Coordinates of C-alpha atoms and ligand atoms in Angstrom, one line a residue:
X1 CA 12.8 -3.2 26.3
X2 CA 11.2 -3.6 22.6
X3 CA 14.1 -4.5 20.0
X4 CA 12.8 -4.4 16.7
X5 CA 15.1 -6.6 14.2
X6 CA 14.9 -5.4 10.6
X7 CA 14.0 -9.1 8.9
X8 CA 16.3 -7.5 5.6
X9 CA 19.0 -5.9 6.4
X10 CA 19.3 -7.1 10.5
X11 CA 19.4 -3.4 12.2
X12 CA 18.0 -3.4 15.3
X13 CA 15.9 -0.5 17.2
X14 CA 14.8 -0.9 20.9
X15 CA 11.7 1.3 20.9
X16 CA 12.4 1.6 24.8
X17 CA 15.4 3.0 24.9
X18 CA 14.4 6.6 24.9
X19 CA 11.5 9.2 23.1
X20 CA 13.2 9.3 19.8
X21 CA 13.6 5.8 19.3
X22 CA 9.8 5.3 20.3
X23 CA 9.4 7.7 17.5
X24 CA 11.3 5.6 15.0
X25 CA 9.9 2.7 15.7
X26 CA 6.6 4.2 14.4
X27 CA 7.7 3.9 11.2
X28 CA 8.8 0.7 11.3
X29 CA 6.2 -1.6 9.5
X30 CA 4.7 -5.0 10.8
X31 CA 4.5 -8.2 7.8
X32 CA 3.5 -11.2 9.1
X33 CA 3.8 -14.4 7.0
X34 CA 3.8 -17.8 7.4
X35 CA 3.1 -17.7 11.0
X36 CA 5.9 -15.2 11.6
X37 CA 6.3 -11.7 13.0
X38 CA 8.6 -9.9 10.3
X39 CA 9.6 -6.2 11.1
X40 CA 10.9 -4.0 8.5
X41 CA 13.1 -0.7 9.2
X42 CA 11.7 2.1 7.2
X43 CA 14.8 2.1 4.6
X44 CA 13.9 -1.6 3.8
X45 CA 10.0 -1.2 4.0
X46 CA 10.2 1.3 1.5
X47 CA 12.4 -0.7 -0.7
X48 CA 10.4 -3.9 0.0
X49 CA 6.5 -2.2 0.4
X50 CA 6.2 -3.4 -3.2
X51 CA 7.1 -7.0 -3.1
X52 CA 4.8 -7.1 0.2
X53 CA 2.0 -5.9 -1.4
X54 CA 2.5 -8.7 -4.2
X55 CA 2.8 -11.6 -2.3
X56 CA -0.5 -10.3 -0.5
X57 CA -2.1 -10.1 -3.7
X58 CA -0.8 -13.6 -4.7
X59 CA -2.5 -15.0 -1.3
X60 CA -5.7 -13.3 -2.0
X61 CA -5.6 -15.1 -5.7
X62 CA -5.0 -18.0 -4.6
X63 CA -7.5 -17.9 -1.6
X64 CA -10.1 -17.4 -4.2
Ligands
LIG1 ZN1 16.2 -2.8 7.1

């Protein structure tokens, strides 16, 4: 099995399990920072897609 682990709010999704949760998992979105392999449900991605986007802008600043 696959189990997803939202990195915000802890729900968990195992993208195995059956057709609809291999459907759910596709919106699930990937982040990784610092080395690690963050997951974000799609209620918390949405919330979050924001801040995500800022702190890849901040990296790119910084890179540069
Ligand atoms: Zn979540």
């Amino acid at each position: 099995m696959t189990l997803l682990t939202c990195a915000v709010c802890g729900t968990t999704l195992d993208s195995d399990a059956d057709e609809q949760s291999a459907m759910l998992a596709l919106a699930w979105v990937a982040s990784h920072e610092r080395g690690r392999d963050l997951r974000f449900c799609p209620q918390c991605a949405r919330d979050n897609l924001r801040a995500i986007e800022a702190k890849l802008d901040t990296d790119y600043f910084s890179n540069h």
